[in-house]
Amino acid sequence: MKSVLRAIVASLVALNLEPSMLGIVSKDNERRALLVEAAGGLIWSNASQDFRPIFDLATFREARERRWRWHRRLEFHNFHGAALKLVYFEEGNLVKYTDNDTKVTGVCGELWNNLADYLNFTLVPVKMEQRNFGGQRDNGSYDGILGQLQANDSQIVPRSGMFRGRLDLLEYTVPLWSIRYRLYIRPEWRHDEAWMIHLFSPGLWSAFFLLLLALGCAEYLSELCSRHDEATGDDRRFASLQDHVFYTVAVATSQGGVPAGLHDKSRIVYISTSLFAWVVLIAFSSHAIILLMSRRFVPPFADLRGLLRGSEYTVLAFNGSMVHQEFRGLVQRYARSARDFSRVSYAPAAQDMYAKACAAAASPSRRKKRYAVFEADDRHKALGRDFCRLVPTGAPYFESFVASAVKRGFKYKRCFDLGIVRMLETGLLDGLRERWLDNVWSGDGSDDEQPPFQSIDMQQVYVTFGILAAGASLSILVLLAEILCHFLLAHKSTIARRSVGNYKLMIESWFIKRNR
């Protein structure tokens, strides 16, 4: 290996192209290697017979400084009022056009207005009537917004997801924020039917019953110790382990009574159990009304697969979405029949999806259609605030960053990057997001988190009546079993008495006949 490295160094010295990007073993000192960064490479010095930093040489140092000056001219370029075209379609509070489409606003529009003032260029908005971000045709060209950039009709895209497949046409600025694509539905609030079980956590319920079992065992052990102290062989005076556990649970639940003899032997334990049961009852009662009246949102499906195969929801997606092709691939993966494909429809505008989903949710019909909107979370905040409240379900399907974009090869993209960084550092971008993408809903869904008061109905307490009915049914079954057992035992004893009486009569008649 060392001979190979020496050959490489010799070749570089012969060509006067000795900069090294690797750790190379010195000829005079083979015991140590030098790990060099690319920006601070090494060069072989014949004078000192060792490696030297490449930028110690005036030629390389001047070349680096010239390149730095060139980069700084690009980064701090003064456009002198040059016109740059921004192309996008109108999209709620993200990009909005005003004054006969001559000005742009919204969170992304205001961002570029500030950049135009900061970098001294004239922003010329170009409104796309067709809501299509762009896809590649069979001949290799693009349509939509990407087609405008490919034809050199515009230079700037104010909002774009950062995807690898567009790097041949676009160059992204620094990320503005992150986005996630999810399914949004109109929430349906329901009462918790199992609120009695959910009042305490499973661990607390387990600890409660284990403590009762431990108290019953302690009472039984106490009675075992008392057996050794009492010299009597009558075991009927003592209760079994099952009896102690049974009466402990009865005391804790205030059901039934404990025999006087058993209560006198374990009075302290039973009093402690009663006090503990009262504390648990107070905690239960303090939260019972809250859980009884509260309602919660239960997602009807977990993902797109569950939606298509286990629900009646219809999916609405934006036809010009940045992940339109990727979403079609998901549908083809999970759909199994033509009916599943028919339950996925594409809207020409994102506003149409919200209007359709909210109108269907507000319908008084019980057989109303239910829609799930496939949307990015930033556009959901921008558009959903003007409609009804939609909530996300399941995990996100696509995750990316939102950035602005310019056509690949644009010379002064670095100016835009530095301008956006300045806005991030000063908090201007956060202020724009709070202004345009806040979570205040002005539609009818603003009170979804706090539903109006409703009277208690059977749906909320049917579990209580079910437990009562189950207990009554079990008691009746036990009573019938006891009556049946009593009848069978009484019948057997009657038959036995009759058999004994008949046997005695037979013996007596036999003796009488024999004596005659």
mmCIF file with all atom_site columns, C-alpha atoms in Angstrom, residues 187-379:
data_model
loop_
_atom_site.group_PDB
_atom_site.id
_atom_site.type_symbol
_atom_site.label_atom_id
_atom_site.label_alt_id
_atom_site.label_comp_id
_atom_site.label_asym_id
_atom_site.label_entity_id
_atom_site.label_seq_id
_atom_site.pdbx_PDB_ins_code
_atom_site.Cartn_x
_atom_site.Cartn_y
_atom_site.Cartn_z
_atom_site.occupancy
_atom_site.B_iso_or_equiv
_atom_site.pdbx_formal_charge
_atom_site.auth_seq_id
_atom_site.auth_comp_id
_atom_site.auth_asym_id
_atom_site.auth_atom_id
_atom_site.pdbx_PDB_model_num
ATOM 1   C CA . PRO A 1 187 ? -64.472 14.540  13.344 1.00 0.00 ? 187 PRO A CA 1
ATOM 2   C CA . GLU A 1 188 ? -67.457 12.725  14.796 1.00 0.00 ? 188 GLU A CA 1
ATOM 3   C CA . TRP A 1 189 ? -67.520 13.035  18.577 1.00 0.00 ? 189 TRP A CA 1
ATOM 4   C CA . ARG A 1 190 ? -68.864 10.063  20.515 1.00 0.00 ? 190 ARG A CA 1
ATOM 5   C CA . HIS A 1 191 ? -69.394 9.203   24.137 1.00 0.00 ? 191 HIS A CA 1
ATOM 6   C CA . ASP A 1 192 ? -67.034 6.711   25.684 1.00 0.00 ? 192 ASP A CA 1
ATOM 7   C CA . GLU A 1 193 ? -69.219 3.653   26.092 1.00 0.00 ? 193 GLU A CA 1
ATOM 8   C CA . ALA A 1 194 ? -66.705 1.950   28.385 1.00 0.00 ? 194 ALA A CA 1
ATOM 9   C CA . TRP A 1 195 ? -66.097 4.970   30.617 1.00 0.00 ? 195 TRP A CA 1
ATOM 10  C CA . MET A 1 196 ? -66.457 2.864   33.765 1.00 0.00 ? 196 MET A CA 1
ATOM 11  C CA . ILE A 1 197 ? -63.484 0.760   32.679 1.00 0.00 ? 197 ILE A CA 1
ATOM 12  C CA . HIS A 1 198 ? -61.449 3.680   31.376 1.00 0.00 ? 198 HIS A CA 1
ATOM 13  C CA . LEU A 1 199 ? -61.934 5.698   34.569 1.00 0.00 ? 199 LEU A CA 1
ATOM 14  C CA . PHE A 1 200 ? -58.886 4.015   36.086 1.00 0.00 ? 200 PHE A CA 1
ATOM 15  C CA . SER A 1 201 ? -55.902 2.756   34.180 1.00 0.00 ? 201 SER A CA 1
ATOM 16  C CA . PRO A 1 202 ? -55.410 -1.031  33.821 1.00 0.00 ? 202 PRO A CA 1
ATOM 17  C CA . GLY A 1 203 ? -52.459 -0.858  36.187 1.00 0.00 ? 203 GLY A CA 1
ATOM 18  C CA . LEU A 1 204 ? -54.546 0.831   38.880 1.00 0.00 ? 204 LEU A CA 1
ATOM 19  C CA . TRP A 1 205 ? -57.357 -1.699  38.525 1.00 0.00 ? 205 TRP A CA 1
ATOM 20  C CA . SER A 1 206 ? -54.830 -4.522  38.834 1.00 0.00 ? 206 SER A CA 1
ATOM 21  C CA . ALA A 1 207 ? -53.233 -2.947  41.906 1.00 0.00 ? 207 ALA A CA 1
ATOM 22  C CA . PHE A 1 208 ? -56.668 -2.507  43.517 1.00 0.00 ? 208 PHE A CA 1
ATOM 23  C CA . PHE A 1 209 ? -57.690 -6.144  43.144 1.00 0.00 ? 209 PHE A CA 1
ATOM 24  C CA . LEU A 1 210 ? -54.232 -7.424  44.052 1.00 0.00 ? 210 LEU A CA 1
ATOM 25  C CA . LEU A 1 211 ? -54.412 -5.396  47.261 1.00 0.00 ? 211 LEU A CA 1
ATOM 26  C CA . LEU A 1 212 ? -57.787 -6.923  48.113 1.00 0.00 ? 212 LEU A CA 1
ATOM 27  C CA . LEU A 1 213 ? -56.350 -10.376 47.466 1.00 0.00 ? 213 LEU A CA 1
ATOM 28  C CA . ALA A 1 214 ? -53.379 -9.578  49.700 1.00 0.00 ? 214 ALA A CA 1
ATOM 29  C CA . LEU A 1 215 ? -55.687 -8.403  52.501 1.00 0.00 ? 215 LEU A CA 1
ATOM 30  C CA . GLY A 1 216 ? -57.736 -11.598 52.234 1.00 0.00 ? 216 GLY A CA 1
ATOM 31  C CA . CYS A 1 217 ? -54.569 -13.691 52.427 1.00 0.00 ? 217 CYS A CA 1
ATOM 32  C CA . ALA A 1 218 ? -53.387 -11.674 55.444 1.00 0.00 ? 218 ALA A CA 1
ATOM 33  C CA . GLU A 1 219 ? -56.664 -12.382 57.243 1.00 0.00 ? 219 GLU A CA 1
ATOM 34  C CA . TYR A 1 220 ? -56.352 -16.061 56.440 1.00 0.00 ? 220 TYR A CA 1
ATOM 35  C CA . LEU A 1 221 ? -52.764 -16.193 57.752 1.00 0.00 ? 221 LEU A CA 1
ATOM 36  C CA . SER A 1 222 ? -53.874 -14.423 60.904 1.00 0.00 ? 222 SER A CA 1
ATOM 37  C CA . GLU A 1 223 ? -56.529 -17.068 61.436 1.00 0.00 ? 223 GLU A CA 1
ATOM 38  C CA . LEU A 1 224 ? -54.014 -19.858 60.804 1.00 0.00 ? 224 LEU A CA 1
ATOM 39  C CA . CYS A 1 225 ? -51.881 -18.454 63.606 1.00 0.00 ? 225 CYS A CA 1
ATOM 40  C CA . SER A 1 226 ? -54.894 -18.370 65.918 1.00 0.00 ? 226 SER A CA 1
ATOM 41  C CA . ARG A 1 227 ? -55.570 -22.062 65.210 1.00 0.00 ? 227 ARG A CA 1
ATOM 42  C CA . HIS A 1 228 ? -52.291 -23.029 66.829 1.00 0.00 ? 228 HIS A CA 1
ATOM 43  C CA . ASP A 1 229 ? -53.149 -20.966 69.908 1.00 0.00 ? 229 ASP A CA 1
ATOM 44  C CA . GLU A 1 230 ? -56.571 -22.616 70.352 1.00 0.00 ? 230 GLU A CA 1
ATOM 45  C CA . ALA A 1 231 ? -56.455 -26.291 71.321 1.00 0.00 ? 231 ALA A CA 1
ATOM 46  C CA . THR A 1 232 ? -59.620 -27.404 69.596 1.00 0.00 ? 232 THR A CA 1
ATOM 47  C CA . GLY A 1 233 ? -60.198 -29.786 66.748 1.00 0.00 ? 233 GLY A CA 1
ATOM 48  C CA . ASP A 1 234 ? -63.392 -28.187 65.449 1.00 0.00 ? 234 ASP A CA 1
ATOM 49  C CA . ASP A 1 235 ? -62.349 -26.792 62.047 1.00 0.00 ? 235 ASP A CA 1
ATOM 50  C CA . ARG A 1 236 ? -65.854 -25.606 61.331 1.00 0.00 ? 236 ARG A CA 1
ATOM 51  C CA . ARG A 1 237 ? -65.196 -22.571 63.507 1.00 0.00 ? 237 ARG A CA 1
ATOM 52  C CA . PHE A 1 238 ? -62.535 -21.353 61.071 1.00 0.00 ? 238 PHE A CA 1
ATOM 53  C CA . ALA A 1 239 ? -63.119 -19.852 57.614 1.00 0.00 ? 239 ALA A CA 1
ATOM 54  C CA . SER A 1 240 ? -61.268 -20.905 54.459 1.00 0.00 ? 240 SER A CA 1
ATOM 55  C CA . LEU A 1 241 ? -59.092 -18.730 52.211 1.00 0.00 ? 241 LEU A CA 1
ATOM 56  C CA . GLN A 1 242 ? -61.941 -18.363 49.722 1.00 0.00 ? 242 GLN A CA 1
ATOM 57  C CA . ASP A 1 243 ? -64.211 -17.067 52.490 1.00 0.00 ? 243 ASP A CA 1
ATOM 58  C CA . HIS A 1 244 ? -61.695 -14.448 53.586 1.00 0.00 ? 244 HIS A CA 1
ATOM 59  C CA . VAL A 1 245 ? -61.131 -13.180 50.040 1.00 0.00 ? 245 VAL A CA 1
ATOM 60  C CA . PHE A 1 246 ? -64.875 -13.155 49.384 1.00 0.00 ? 246 PHE A CA 1
ATOM 61  C CA . TYR A 1 247 ? -65.706 -11.145 52.501 1.00 0.00 ? 247 TYR A CA 1
ATOM 62  C CA . THR A 1 248 ? -62.802 -8.735  51.894 1.00 0.00 ? 248 THR A CA 1
ATOM 63  C CA . VAL A 1 249 ? -64.161 -7.936  48.433 1.00 0.00 ? 249 VAL A CA 1
ATOM 64  C CA . ALA A 1 250 ? -67.648 -7.632  49.931 1.00 0.00 ? 250 ALA A CA 1
ATOM 65  C CA . VAL A 1 251 ? -66.428 -5.096  52.483 1.00 0.00 ? 251 VAL A CA 1
ATOM 66  C CA . ALA A 1 252 ? -64.512 -3.116  49.823 1.00 0.00 ? 252 ALA A CA 1
ATOM 67  C CA . THR A 1 253 ? -67.560 -2.933  47.556 1.00 0.00 ? 253 THR A CA 1
ATOM 68  C CA . SER A 1 254 ? -70.068 -2.409  50.413 1.00 0.00 ? 254 SER A CA 1
ATOM 69  C CA . GLN A 1 255 ? -71.958 -5.542  49.418 1.00 0.00 ? 255 GLN A CA 1
ATOM 70  C CA . GLY A 1 256 ? -73.260 -8.003  52.002 1.00 0.00 ? 256 GLY A CA 1
ATOM 71  C CA . GLY A 1 257 ? -72.099 -8.410  55.571 1.00 0.00 ? 257 GLY A CA 1
ATOM 72  C CA . VAL A 1 258 ? -69.329 -10.251 57.367 1.00 0.00 ? 258 VAL A CA 1
ATOM 73  C CA . PRO A 1 259 ? -70.246 -12.870 60.003 1.00 0.00 ? 259 PRO A CA 1
ATOM 74  C CA . ALA A 1 260 ? -69.791 -11.582 63.534 1.00 0.00 ? 260 ALA A CA 1
ATOM 75  C CA . GLY A 1 261 ? -67.249 -14.222 64.485 1.00 0.00 ? 261 GLY A CA 1
ATOM 76  C CA . LEU A 1 262 ? -65.109 -13.551 61.442 1.00 0.00 ? 262 LEU A CA 1
ATOM 77  C CA . HIS A 1 263 ? -65.405 -9.781  61.813 1.00 0.00 ? 263 HIS A CA 1
ATOM 78  C CA . ASP A 1 264 ? -64.238 -9.879  65.438 1.00 0.00 ? 264 ASP A CA 1
ATOM 79  C CA . LYS A 1 265 ? -61.098 -11.813 64.490 1.00 0.00 ? 265 LYS A CA 1
ATOM 80  C CA . SER A 1 266 ? -60.047 -9.365  61.710 1.00 0.00 ? 266 SER A CA 1
ATOM 81  C CA . ARG A 1 267 ? -61.636 -6.135  62.798 1.00 0.00 ? 267 ARG A CA 1
ATOM 82  C CA . ILE A 1 268 ? -58.600 -3.924  62.068 1.00 0.00 ? 268 ILE A CA 1
ATOM 83  C CA . VAL A 1 269 ? -58.196 -5.380  58.568 1.00 0.00 ? 269 VAL A CA 1
ATOM 84  C CA . TYR A 1 270 ? -61.862 -4.912  57.705 1.00 0.00 ? 270 TYR A CA 1
ATOM 85  C CA . ILE A 1 271 ? -61.895 -1.341  59.026 1.00 0.00 ? 271 ILE A CA 1
ATOM 86  C CA . SER A 1 272 ? -58.768 -0.535  56.969 1.00 0.00 ? 272 SER A CA 1
ATOM 87  C CA . THR A 1 273 ? -60.384 -2.100  53.910 1.00 0.00 ? 273 THR A CA 1
ATOM 88  C CA . SER A 1 274 ? -63.518 0.007   54.410 1.00 0.00 ? 274 SER A CA 1
ATOM 89  C CA . LEU A 1 275 ? -61.509 3.229   54.703 1.00 0.00 ? 275 LEU A CA 1
ATOM 90  C CA . PHE A 1 276 ? -59.492 2.332   51.601 1.00 0.00 ? 276 PHE A CA 1
ATOM 91  C CA . ALA A 1 277 ? -62.704 1.567   49.707 1.00 0.00 ? 277 ALA A CA 1
ATOM 92  C CA . TRP A 1 278 ? -64.141 4.962   50.658 1.00 0.00 ? 278 TRP A CA 1
ATOM 93  C CA . VAL A 1 279 ? -61.046 6.748   49.340 1.00 0.00 ? 279 VAL A CA 1
ATOM 94  C CA . VAL A 1 280 ? -61.281 4.827   46.052 1.00 0.00 ? 280 VAL A CA 1
ATOM 95  C CA . LEU A 1 281 ? -65.000 5.615   45.848 1.00 0.00 ? 281 LEU A CA 1
ATOM 96  C CA . ILE A 1 282 ? -64.338 9.335   46.312 1.00 0.00 ? 282 ILE A CA 1
ATOM 97  C CA . ALA A 1 283 ? -61.717 9.283   43.545 1.00 0.00 ? 283 ALA A CA 1
ATOM 98  C CA . PHE A 1 284 ? -64.084 7.322   41.295 1.00 0.00 ? 284 PHE A CA 1
ATOM 99  C CA . SER A 1 285 ? -67.013 9.676   41.918 1.00 0.00 ? 285 SER A CA 1
ATOM 100 C CA . SER A 1 286 ? -64.976 12.842  41.358 1.00 0.00 ? 286 SER A CA 1
ATOM 101 C CA . HIS A 1 287 ? -64.111 11.771  37.809 1.00 0.00 ? 287 HIS A CA 1
ATOM 102 C CA . ALA A 1 288 ? -67.254 9.814   36.964 1.00 0.00 ? 288 ALA A CA 1
ATOM 103 C CA . ILE A 1 289 ? -69.336 12.829  35.887 1.00 0.00 ? 289 ILE A CA 1
ATOM 104 C CA . ILE A 1 290 ? -66.513 14.187  33.730 1.00 0.00 ? 290 ILE A CA 1
ATOM 105 C CA . LEU A 1 291 ? -66.068 10.922  31.866 1.00 0.00 ? 291 LEU A CA 1
ATOM 106 C CA . LEU A 1 292 ? -69.800 10.359  31.708 1.00 0.00 ? 292 LEU A CA 1
ATOM 107 C CA . MET A 1 293 ? -70.395 13.636  29.867 1.00 0.00 ? 293 MET A CA 1
ATOM 108 C CA . SER A 1 294 ? -67.195 13.861  27.829 1.00 0.00 ? 294 SER A CA 1
ATOM 109 C CA . ARG A 1 295 ? -66.997 12.905  24.180 1.00 0.00 ? 295 ARG A CA 1
ATOM 110 C CA . ARG A 1 296 ? -63.965 11.906  22.199 1.00 0.00 ? 296 ARG A CA 1
ATOM 111 C CA . PHE A 1 297 ? -62.930 11.453  18.604 1.00 0.00 ? 297 PHE A CA 1
ATOM 112 C CA . VAL A 1 298 ? -62.316 7.856   17.537 1.00 0.00 ? 298 VAL A CA 1
ATOM 113 C CA . PRO A 1 299 ? -60.643 7.604   14.085 1.00 0.00 ? 299 PRO A CA 1
ATOM 114 C CA . PRO A 1 300 ? -62.698 5.325   11.814 1.00 0.00 ? 300 PRO A CA 1
ATOM 115 C CA . PHE A 1 301 ? -59.556 4.087   10.019 1.00 0.00 ? 301 PHE A CA 1
ATOM 116 C CA . ALA A 1 302 ? -55.810 4.052   10.570 1.00 0.00 ? 302 ALA A CA 1
ATOM 117 C CA . ASP A 1 303 ? -54.460 4.544   7.045  1.00 0.00 ? 303 ASP A CA 1
ATOM 118 C CA . LEU A 1 304 ? -55.408 4.583   3.372  1.00 0.00 ? 304 LEU A CA 1
ATOM 119 C CA . ARG A 1 305 ? -55.570 0.809   3.280  1.00 0.00 ? 305 ARG A CA 1
ATOM 120 C CA . GLY A 1 306 ? -58.036 0.716   6.174  1.00 0.00 ? 306 GLY A CA 1
ATOM 121 C CA . LEU A 1 307 ? -60.073 3.472   4.545  1.00 0.00 ? 307 LEU A CA 1
ATOM 122 C CA . LEU A 1 308 ? -60.493 1.587   1.268  1.00 0.00 ? 308 LEU A CA 1
ATOM 123 C CA . ARG A 1 309 ? -61.072 -1.827  2.812  1.00 0.00 ? 309 ARG A CA 1
ATOM 124 C CA . GLY A 1 310 ? -62.873 -1.151  6.071  1.00 0.00 ? 310 GLY A CA 1
ATOM 125 C CA . SER A 1 311 ? -64.833 2.097   5.805  1.00 0.00 ? 311 SER A CA 1
ATOM 126 C CA . GLU A 1 312 ? -67.288 3.952   3.597  1.00 0.00 ? 312 GLU A CA 1
ATOM 127 C CA . TYR A 1 313 ? -65.203 7.107   3.256  1.00 0.00 ? 313 TYR A CA 1
ATOM 128 C CA . THR A 1 314 ? -64.368 8.615   -0.134 1.00 0.00 ? 314 THR A CA 1
ATOM 129 C CA . VAL A 1 315 ? -60.944 10.156  -0.689 1.00 0.00 ? 315 VAL A CA 1
ATOM 130 C CA . LEU A 1 316 ? -60.572 13.638  -2.157 1.00 0.00 ? 316 LEU A CA 1
ATOM 131 C CA . ALA A 1 317 ? -57.162 14.672  -3.494 1.00 0.00 ? 317 ALA A CA 1
ATOM 132 C CA . PHE A 1 318 ? -55.901 17.769  -5.270 1.00 0.00 ? 318 PHE A CA 1
ATOM 133 C CA . ASN A 1 319 ? -55.186 17.081  -8.933 1.00 0.00 ? 319 ASN A CA 1
ATOM 134 C CA . GLY A 1 320 ? -52.292 19.564  -9.007 1.00 0.00 ? 320 GLY A CA 1
ATOM 135 C CA . SER A 1 321 ? -50.635 18.388  -5.823 1.00 0.00 ? 321 SER A CA 1
ATOM 136 C CA . MET A 1 322 ? -46.855 18.176  -5.593 1.00 0.00 ? 322 MET A CA 1
ATOM 137 C CA . VAL A 1 323 ? -47.181 14.458  -4.739 1.00 0.00 ? 323 VAL A CA 1
ATOM 138 C CA . HIS A 1 324 ? -49.973 13.684  -7.183 1.00 0.00 ? 324 HIS A CA 1
ATOM 139 C CA . GLN A 1 325 ? -48.117 10.870  -8.958 1.00 0.00 ? 325 GLN A CA 1
ATOM 140 C CA . GLU A 1 326 ? -46.878 9.352   -5.694 1.00 0.00 ? 326 GLU A CA 1
ATOM 141 C CA . PHE A 1 327 ? -50.399 9.327   -4.258 1.00 0.00 ? 327 PHE A CA 1
ATOM 142 C CA . ARG A 1 328 ? -51.726 7.551   -7.346 1.00 0.00 ? 328 ARG A CA 1
ATOM 143 C CA . GLY A 1 329 ? -49.142 4.864   -6.701 1.00 0.00 ? 329 GLY A CA 1
ATOM 144 C CA . LEU A 1 330 ? -50.443 4.436   -3.140 1.00 0.00 ? 330 LEU A CA 1
ATOM 145 C CA . VAL A 1 331 ? -54.005 4.057   -4.405 1.00 0.00 ? 331 VAL A CA 1
ATOM 146 C CA . GLN A 1 332 ? -52.961 1.422   -6.929 1.00 0.00 ? 332 GLN A CA 1
ATOM 147 C CA . ARG A 1 333 ? -51.152 -0.466  -4.176 1.00 0.00 ? 333 ARG A CA 1
ATOM 148 C CA . TYR A 1 334 ? -54.088 -0.632  -1.746 1.00 0.00 ? 334 TYR A CA 1
ATOM 149 C CA . ALA A 1 335 ? -57.130 -0.721  -4.057 1.00 0.00 ? 335 ALA A CA 1
ATOM 150 C CA . ARG A 1 336 ? -58.414 -4.224  -4.829 1.00 0.00 ? 336 ARG A CA 1
ATOM 151 C CA . SER A 1 337 ? -61.409 -3.600  -7.070 1.00 0.00 ? 337 SER A CA 1
ATOM 152 C CA . ALA A 1 338 ? -62.946 -1.056  -9.399 1.00 0.00 ? 338 ALA A CA 1
ATOM 153 C CA . ARG A 1 339 ? -65.156 0.112   -6.535 1.00 0.00 ? 339 ARG A CA 1
ATOM 154 C CA . ASP A 1 340 ? -62.078 1.035   -4.502 1.00 0.00 ? 340 ASP A CA 1
ATOM 155 C CA . PHE A 1 341 ? -60.694 3.069   -7.398 1.00 0.00 ? 341 PHE A CA 1
ATOM 156 C CA . SER A 1 342 ? -64.041 4.833   -7.796 1.00 0.00 ? 342 SER A CA 1
ATOM 157 C CA . ARG A 1 343 ? -63.868 5.981   -4.164 1.00 0.00 ? 343 ARG A CA 1
ATOM 158 C CA . VAL A 1 344 ? -60.816 8.128   -4.935 1.00 0.00 ? 344 VAL A CA 1
ATOM 159 C CA . SER A 1 345 ? -61.602 11.355  -6.778 1.00 0.00 ? 345 SER A CA 1
ATOM 160 C CA . TYR A 1 346 ? -59.422 14.318  -7.729 1.00 0.00 ? 346 TYR A CA 1
ATOM 161 C CA . ALA A 1 347 ? -60.527 17.924  -7.449 1.00 0.00 ? 347 ALA A CA 1
ATOM 162 C CA . PRO A 1 348 ? -59.249 20.647  -9.806 1.00 0.00 ? 348 PRO A CA 1
ATOM 163 C CA . ALA A 1 349 ? -58.816 23.060  -6.877 1.00 0.00 ? 349 ALA A CA 1
ATOM 164 C CA . ALA A 1 350 ? -57.895 22.510  -3.250 1.00 0.00 ? 350 ALA A CA 1
ATOM 165 C CA . GLN A 1 351 ? -60.779 24.747  -2.130 1.00 0.00 ? 351 GLN A CA 1
ATOM 166 C CA . ASP A 1 352 ? -63.222 22.410  -3.859 1.00 0.00 ? 352 ASP A CA 1
ATOM 167 C CA . MET A 1 353 ? -62.097 19.537  -1.635 1.00 0.00 ? 353 MET A CA 1
ATOM 168 C CA . TYR A 1 354 ? -62.816 21.452  1.567  1.00 0.00 ? 354 TYR A CA 1
ATOM 169 C CA . ALA A 1 355 ? -66.139 22.774  0.303  1.00 0.00 ? 355 ALA A CA 1
ATOM 170 C CA . LYS A 1 356 ? -67.305 19.301  -0.692 1.00 0.00 ? 356 LYS A CA 1
ATOM 171 C CA . ALA A 1 357 ? -66.145 17.593  2.510  1.00 0.00 ? 357 ALA A CA 1
ATOM 172 C CA . CYS A 1 358 ? -67.640 20.240  4.801  1.00 0.00 ? 358 CYS A CA 1
ATOM 173 C CA . ALA A 1 359 ? -70.943 20.413  2.909  1.00 0.00 ? 359 ALA A CA 1
ATOM 174 C CA . ALA A 1 360 ? -71.372 16.648  3.159  1.00 0.00 ? 360 ALA A CA 1
ATOM 175 C CA . ALA A 1 361 ? -70.544 16.676  6.880  1.00 0.00 ? 361 ALA A CA 1
ATOM 176 C CA . ALA A 1 362 ? -73.133 19.400  7.536  1.00 0.00 ? 362 ALA A CA 1
ATOM 177 C CA . SER A 1 363 ? -75.905 17.450  5.816  1.00 0.00 ? 363 SER A CA 1
ATOM 178 C CA . PRO A 1 364 ? -78.699 16.379  8.223  1.00 0.00 ? 364 PRO A CA 1
ATOM 179 C CA . SER A 1 365 ? -79.206 13.082  6.414  1.00 0.00 ? 365 SER A CA 1
ATOM 180 C CA . ARG A 1 366 ? -78.162 9.954   8.282  1.00 0.00 ? 366 ARG A CA 1
ATOM 181 C CA . ARG A 1 367 ? -76.933 8.369   5.050  1.00 0.00 ? 367 ARG A CA 1
ATOM 182 C CA . LYS A 1 368 ? -74.689 11.289  4.180  1.00 0.00 ? 368 LYS A CA 1
ATOM 183 C CA . LYS A 1 369 ? -71.426 10.692  2.361  1.00 0.00 ? 369 LYS A CA 1
ATOM 184 C CA . ARG A 1 370 ? -68.203 10.993  4.292  1.00 0.00 ? 370 ARG A CA 1
ATOM 185 C CA . TYR A 1 371 ? -65.033 12.348  2.737  1.00 0.00 ? 371 TYR A CA 1
ATOM 186 C CA . ALA A 1 372 ? -61.364 12.168  3.665  1.00 0.00 ? 372 ALA A CA 1
ATOM 187 C CA . VAL A 1 373 ? -59.159 14.942  2.258  1.00 0.00 ? 373 VAL A CA 1
ATOM 188 C CA . PHE A 1 374 ? -55.574 14.081  1.306  1.00 0.00 ? 374 PHE A CA 1
ATOM 189 C CA . GLU A 1 375 ? -53.687 17.266  2.011  1.00 0.00 ? 375 GLU A CA 1
ATOM 190 C CA . ALA A 1 376 ? -50.429 18.836  3.201  1.00 0.00 ? 376 ALA A CA 1
ATOM 191 C CA . ASP A 1 377 ? -50.556 20.244  6.702  1.00 0.00 ? 377 ASP A CA 1
ATOM 192 C CA . ASP A 1 378 ? -49.487 23.783  5.738  1.00 0.00 ? 378 ASP A CA 1
ATOM 193 C CA . ARG A 1 379 ? -52.165 24.042  3.056  1.00 0.00 ? 379 ARG A CA 1
#
